[in-house]
Amino acid sequence: MQAQLWSPWTNKYLKKVVLNLIIPPRCANCGKYLDVFCNEPLCSKCKGAIHSIAPPLCLVCGIPFRSPKGPNRICGNCIKNPPPWDSLRSLFLYSDTIKSLIHAFKFNGKCQALRGLQYLAQDSFKNLNLEADIVCPMPLSKKKLRERGFNQCLELIYGINAVQQDKIDPFCLKKIKDTPAQSELSRKDRLKNVKGVFWADPKRIKGKSVLLFDDVLTTGATSKEATLALRKAGAASVHVVTYARTLSKV
């Protein structure tokens, strides 16, 4: 038997280097050429422009506080008007780089942008330490799914190693009405736009803890309506995680 000169990992790494020499890798965001030995899908400049949502933050809605000191606690808004979910956390600030990557994948189907988003999320998602019986990607309406060809939330969550893939259920929650894009509406109209548009399957949900995953949080209207549908179907708990959020500190 011929002795193996290198470990399987070394062989894999060398193959990747050779492939990178043939097809030089580019940054998933700006397109800049990367070093052939680079294992990351983003250049240092683009990666440096990405900011994680860090404590201290609200225990319920996840919004960070202005002061970098002090413990996590419940913000005034959540005390006055408690949201329907048990907790909400966002991985990143909706910066220009994150926005560019999400739009490149979501609206143009660029797989390199998806790989970049998944790569960034690995450690951040793991650090949340959230466990659930069901992982529910935010659904699209049938019309929107036909037009786009894929659900960006489902594709995103499938590539994050910290998520148990066998717990992902893309059928437990449905968007039963097609609505205009939230990004095109005012805050007041966004709240009306998603009213009663979700339905959750009690047979899949009842008595289960649910992790609801969405790509971007703005007003929180979509997450609230989806959570209410999950609660109506008998979910024992609902923890919302979004990839990014627009930010106004409290």
Tab-separated table of C-alpha atoms in Angstrom:
chain	number	residue	atom	x	y	z
A	1	MET	CA	0.000	0.000	0.000
A	2	GLN	CA	1.376	3.398	-0.951
A	3	ALA	CA	1.959	5.713	2.003
A	4	GLN	CA	-0.175	8.871	2.065
A	5	LEU	CA	2.106	11.898	1.884
A	6	TRP	CA	-0.380	14.383	3.308
A	7	SER	CA	-3.485	14.342	5.437
A	8	PRO	CA	-6.909	14.606	3.747
A	9	TRP	CA	-7.174	18.210	4.991
A	10	THR	CA	-3.793	19.104	3.431
A	11	ASN	CA	-4.790	17.480	0.143
A	12	LYS	CA	-8.042	19.462	0.135
A	13	TYR	CA	-6.188	22.690	0.891
A	14	LEU	CA	-3.619	22.109	-1.855
A	15	LYS	CA	-6.373	21.357	-4.375
A	16	LYS	CA	-8.062	24.621	-3.451
A	17	VAL	CA	-4.807	26.565	-3.891
A	18	VAL	CA	-4.288	25.016	-7.331
A	19	LEU	CA	-7.889	25.852	-8.287
A	20	ASN	CA	-7.360	29.414	-7.064
A	21	LEU	CA	-4.297	29.683	-9.292
A	22	ILE	CA	-6.398	28.635	-12.285
A	23	ILE	CA	-9.472	30.694	-11.346
A	24	PRO	CA	-8.322	33.537	-9.040
A	25	PRO	CA	-10.819	34.106	-6.202
A	26	ARG	CA	-12.598	37.427	-5.888
A	27	CYS	CA	-14.218	39.191	-2.952
A	28	ALA	CA	-17.910	38.257	-2.815
A	29	ASN	CA	-18.809	41.905	-2.280
A	30	CYS	CA	-16.475	44.254	-4.184
A	31	GLY	CA	-14.939	41.788	-6.655
A	32	LYS	CA	-11.347	42.518	-5.670
A	33	TYR	CA	-8.925	39.658	-6.353
A	34	LEU	CA	-7.985	37.685	-3.238
A	35	ASP	CA	-4.748	35.923	-2.357
A	36	VAL	CA	-4.607	32.360	-3.698
A	37	PHE	CA	-3.993	31.114	-0.151
A	38	CYS	CA	-7.040	32.973	1.208
A	39	ASN	CA	-9.786	30.815	2.711
A	40	GLU	CA	-12.230	33.684	3.166
A	41	PRO	CA	-14.764	34.908	0.590
A	42	LEU	CA	-14.345	38.598	1.475
A	43	CYS	CA	-11.417	41.009	1.264
A	44	SER	CA	-10.132	42.609	4.465
A	45	LYS	CA	-11.671	45.988	3.610
A	46	CYS	CA	-15.193	44.621	3.115
A	47	LYS	CA	-14.931	42.349	6.133
A	48	GLY	CA	-13.765	45.290	8.248
A	49	ALA	CA	-16.891	47.251	7.294
A	50	ILE	CA	-19.161	44.616	8.868
A	51	HIS	CA	-20.321	45.130	12.454
A	52	SER	CA	-21.871	42.530	14.735
A	53	ILE	CA	-24.698	43.460	17.098
A	54	ALA	CA	-22.975	43.424	20.492
A	55	PRO	CA	-24.136	43.712	24.139
A	56	PRO	CA	-25.457	45.407	26.096
A	57	LEU	CA	-28.794	44.944	24.407
A	58	CYS	CA	-32.477	44.460	25.175
A	59	LEU	CA	-33.262	40.924	26.321
A	60	VAL	CA	-36.548	40.960	24.387
A	61	CYS	CA	-36.111	42.906	21.127
A	62	GLY	CA	-32.313	42.706	20.899
A	63	ILE	CA	-31.750	46.394	20.217
A	64	PRO	CA	-28.363	47.566	21.546
A	65	PHE	CA	-28.131	50.331	24.120
A	66	ARG	CA	-26.167	53.525	23.491
A	67	SER	CA	-23.816	52.971	26.388
A	68	PRO	CA	-21.289	50.153	25.832
A	69	LYS	CA	-21.366	49.461	29.568
A	70	GLY	CA	-23.903	47.673	31.745
A	71	PRO	CA	-25.801	44.382	31.599
A	72	ASN	CA	-28.378	43.194	29.102
A	73	ARG	CA	-31.829	44.313	30.216
A	74	ILE	CA	-35.319	45.015	28.903
A	75	CYS	CA	-35.712	48.315	27.065
A	76	GLY	CA	-38.494	50.803	27.801
A	77	ASN	CA	-40.368	50.053	24.575
A	78	CYS	CA	-40.610	46.343	25.387
A	79	ILE	CA	-41.769	47.091	28.935
A	80	LYS	CA	-44.552	49.361	27.632
A	81	ASN	CA	-45.484	47.256	24.604
A	82	PRO	CA	-44.239	43.662	24.987
A	83	PRO	CA	-43.772	41.992	21.579
A	84	PRO	CA	-45.243	38.510	20.998
A	85	TRP	CA	-41.876	36.706	20.730
A	86	ASP	CA	-39.782	35.456	23.635
A	87	SER	CA	-36.597	37.007	22.303
A	88	LEU	CA	-35.205	38.570	19.166
A	89	ARG	CA	-31.561	38.691	18.142
A	90	SER	CA	-29.844	40.035	15.027
A	91	LEU	CA	-26.396	38.997	13.891
A	92	PHE	CA	-25.245	42.145	12.112
A	93	LEU	CA	-25.896	45.816	11.571
A	94	TYR	CA	-27.494	46.427	8.163
A	95	SER	CA	-24.384	48.146	6.801
A	96	ASP	CA	-23.686	48.922	3.148
A	97	THR	CA	-21.603	45.736	2.798
A	98	ILE	CA	-24.273	43.467	4.321
A	99	LYS	CA	-26.961	45.206	2.266
A	100	SER	CA	-24.917	44.733	-0.911
A	101	LEU	CA	-24.385	41.011	-0.226
A	102	ILE	CA	-28.037	40.375	0.664
A	103	HIS	CA	-29.293	42.239	-2.418
A	104	ALA	CA	-26.798	40.462	-4.700
A	105	PHE	CA	-28.106	37.087	-3.562
A	106	LYS	CA	-31.742	37.935	-2.908
A	107	PHE	CA	-32.469	39.817	-6.129
A	108	ASN	CA	-29.747	38.578	-8.495
A	109	GLY	CA	-29.200	35.011	-7.273
A	110	LYS	CA	-25.419	35.403	-6.897
A	111	CYS	CA	-24.157	32.278	-5.112
A	112	GLN	CA	-20.827	33.888	-4.187
A	113	ALA	CA	-22.725	36.487	-2.158
A	114	LEU	CA	-24.658	33.683	-0.425
A	115	ARG	CA	-21.395	31.934	0.490
A	116	GLY	CA	-20.076	35.208	1.871
A	117	LEU	CA	-23.175	35.707	4.034
A	118	GLN	CA	-23.062	32.131	5.324
A	119	TYR	CA	-19.357	32.380	6.093
A	120	LEU	CA	-19.871	35.536	8.171
A	121	ALA	CA	-22.762	34.019	10.119
A	122	GLN	CA	-21.057	30.832	11.354
A	123	ASP	CA	-19.549	32.107	14.612
A	124	SER	CA	-22.184	34.788	15.256
A	125	PHE	CA	-25.034	32.276	15.076
A	126	LYS	CA	-23.191	29.775	17.242
A	127	ASN	CA	-22.645	32.424	19.918
A	128	LEU	CA	-26.395	32.950	20.288
A	129	ASN	CA	-26.669	29.533	22.009
A	130	LEU	CA	-30.274	29.142	20.929
A	131	GLU	CA	-31.946	25.754	20.747
A	132	ALA	CA	-35.350	24.981	19.312
A	133	ASP	CA	-37.462	22.049	18.188
A	134	ILE	CA	-38.129	23.701	14.833
A	135	VAL	CA	-36.159	26.176	12.747
A	136	CYS	CA	-38.611	28.131	10.609
A	137	PRO	CA	-37.338	30.303	7.739
A	138	MET	CA	-39.575	33.286	7.016
A	139	PRO	CA	-41.787	32.180	4.094
A	140	LEU	CA	-42.531	33.917	0.809
A	141	SER	CA	-45.927	34.041	-0.857
A	142	LYS	CA	-46.467	31.542	-3.686
A	143	LYS	CA	-46.334	34.373	-6.228
A	144	LYS	CA	-43.057	35.784	-4.881
A	145	LEU	CA	-41.511	32.302	-4.663
A	146	ARG	CA	-42.361	31.637	-8.315
A	147	GLU	CA	-40.889	34.972	-9.375
A	148	ARG	CA	-37.650	34.675	-7.381
A	149	GLY	CA	-37.227	30.914	-7.678
A	150	PHE	CA	-36.003	30.440	-4.118
A	151	ASN	CA	-36.568	31.562	-0.529
A	152	GLN	CA	-33.477	33.531	0.505
A	153	CYS	CA	-34.071	32.839	4.225
A	154	LEU	CA	-34.215	29.092	3.634
A	155	GLU	CA	-31.038	29.134	1.532
A	156	LEU	CA	-29.218	31.254	4.111
A	157	ILE	CA	-30.102	29.093	7.102
A	158	TYR	CA	-29.241	25.830	5.329
A	159	GLY	CA	-25.598	26.846	5.065
A	160	ILE	CA	-25.038	27.806	8.712
A	161	ASN	CA	-23.316	24.956	10.540
A	162	ALA	CA	-24.577	25.999	13.979
A	163	VAL	CA	-28.122	25.208	12.843
A	164	GLN	CA	-29.233	21.575	13.006
A	165	GLN	CA	-30.312	20.980	9.431
A	166	ASP	CA	-32.841	18.267	10.287
A	167	LYS	CA	-34.782	20.788	12.393
A	168	ILE	CA	-35.378	23.174	9.495
A	169	ASP	CA	-39.038	23.076	8.452
A	170	PRO	CA	-39.928	25.306	5.471
A	171	PHE	CA	-43.569	24.166	5.550
A	172	CYS	CA	-44.647	24.933	9.135
A	173	LEU	CA	-45.386	28.587	8.363
A	174	LYS	CA	-46.985	29.914	5.184
A	175	LYS	CA	-47.540	33.374	3.765
A	176	ILE	CA	-51.077	33.089	2.463
A	177	LYS	CA	-51.366	36.544	0.905
A	178	ASP	CA	-49.097	38.307	-1.542
A	179	THR	CA	-48.188	41.821	-0.436
A	180	PRO	CA	-46.113	44.744	-1.753
A	181	ALA	CA	-42.466	44.733	-0.646
A	182	GLN	CA	-42.061	46.186	2.865
A	183	SER	CA	-39.096	48.280	1.692
A	184	GLU	CA	-41.438	50.316	-0.503
A	185	LEU	CA	-43.743	51.343	2.368
A	186	SER	CA	-43.806	53.763	5.294
A	187	ARG	CA	-43.665	52.429	8.856
A	188	LYS	CA	-47.439	52.861	9.279
A	189	ASP	CA	-48.200	51.117	5.996
A	190	ARG	CA	-45.772	48.282	6.784
A	191	LEU	CA	-47.809	47.397	9.868
A	192	LYS	CA	-51.002	47.228	7.787
A	193	ASN	CA	-49.320	45.451	4.890
A	194	VAL	CA	-48.537	42.236	6.797
A	195	LYS	CA	-51.649	42.058	8.958
A	196	GLY	CA	-53.000	38.494	8.891
A	197	VAL	CA	-50.791	37.306	6.009
A	198	PHE	CA	-49.319	34.262	7.801
A	199	TRP	CA	-50.722	30.867	8.731
A	200	ALA	CA	-48.935	28.251	10.827
A	201	ASP	CA	-49.714	24.529	10.835
A	202	PRO	CA	-50.819	23.429	14.339
A	203	LYS	CA	-49.883	19.803	13.543
A	204	ARG	CA	-46.261	20.859	13.095
A	205	ILE	CA	-46.116	23.656	15.652
A	206	LYS	CA	-48.238	22.818	18.691
A	207	GLY	CA	-46.162	22.452	21.857
A	208	LYS	CA	-42.864	23.079	20.026
A	209	SER	CA	-40.199	25.710	20.554
A	210	VAL	CA	-39.618	27.632	17.320
A	211	LEU	CA	-36.655	29.588	15.994
A	212	LEU	CA	-37.985	31.985	13.359
A	213	PHE	CA	-35.316	33.196	10.917
A	214	ASP	CA	-35.532	36.270	8.668
A	215	ASP	CA	-32.977	38.185	6.626
A	216	VAL	CA	-33.500	41.844	7.622
A	217	LEU	CA	-35.356	43.514	10.499
A	218	THR	CA	-36.608	47.066	10.037
A	219	THR	CA	-39.842	47.886	11.880
A	220	GLY	CA	-40.340	44.331	13.135
A	221	ALA	CA	-43.835	44.188	11.642
A	222	THR	CA	-43.212	40.999	9.641
A	223	SER	CA	-41.634	39.183	12.589
A	224	LYS	CA	-44.528	40.188	14.856
A	225	GLU	CA	-47.209	38.896	12.478
A	226	ALA	CA	-45.331	35.659	11.842
A	227	THR	CA	-44.858	35.157	15.593
A	228	LEU	CA	-48.561	35.747	16.238
A	229	ALA	CA	-49.410	33.053	13.675
A	230	LEU	CA	-46.991	30.628	15.343
A	231	ARG	CA	-48.480	31.426	18.763
A	232	LYS	CA	-51.989	30.866	17.423
A	233	ALA	CA	-50.882	27.443	16.175
A	234	GLY	CA	-49.745	26.554	19.697
A	235	ALA	CA	-45.993	27.232	19.678
A	236	ALA	CA	-44.563	26.850	23.176
A	237	SER	CA	-42.002	29.588	22.511
A	238	VAL	CA	-40.798	31.708	19.614
A	239	HIS	CA	-37.276	33.090	19.340
A	240	VAL	CA	-36.644	35.336	16.347
A	241	VAL	CA	-33.220	35.611	14.698
A	242	THR	CA	-32.543	37.996	11.816
A	243	TYR	CA	-29.373	38.150	9.789
A	244	ALA	CA	-29.254	41.947	9.984
A	245	ARG	CA	-31.206	44.878	11.357
A	246	THR	CA	-31.459	48.586	10.808
A	247	LEU	CA	-30.253	50.331	13.921
A	248	SER	CA	-31.436	53.123	16.178
A	249	LYS	CA	-29.911	52.616	19.596
A	250	VAL	CA	-31.875	53.214	22.807
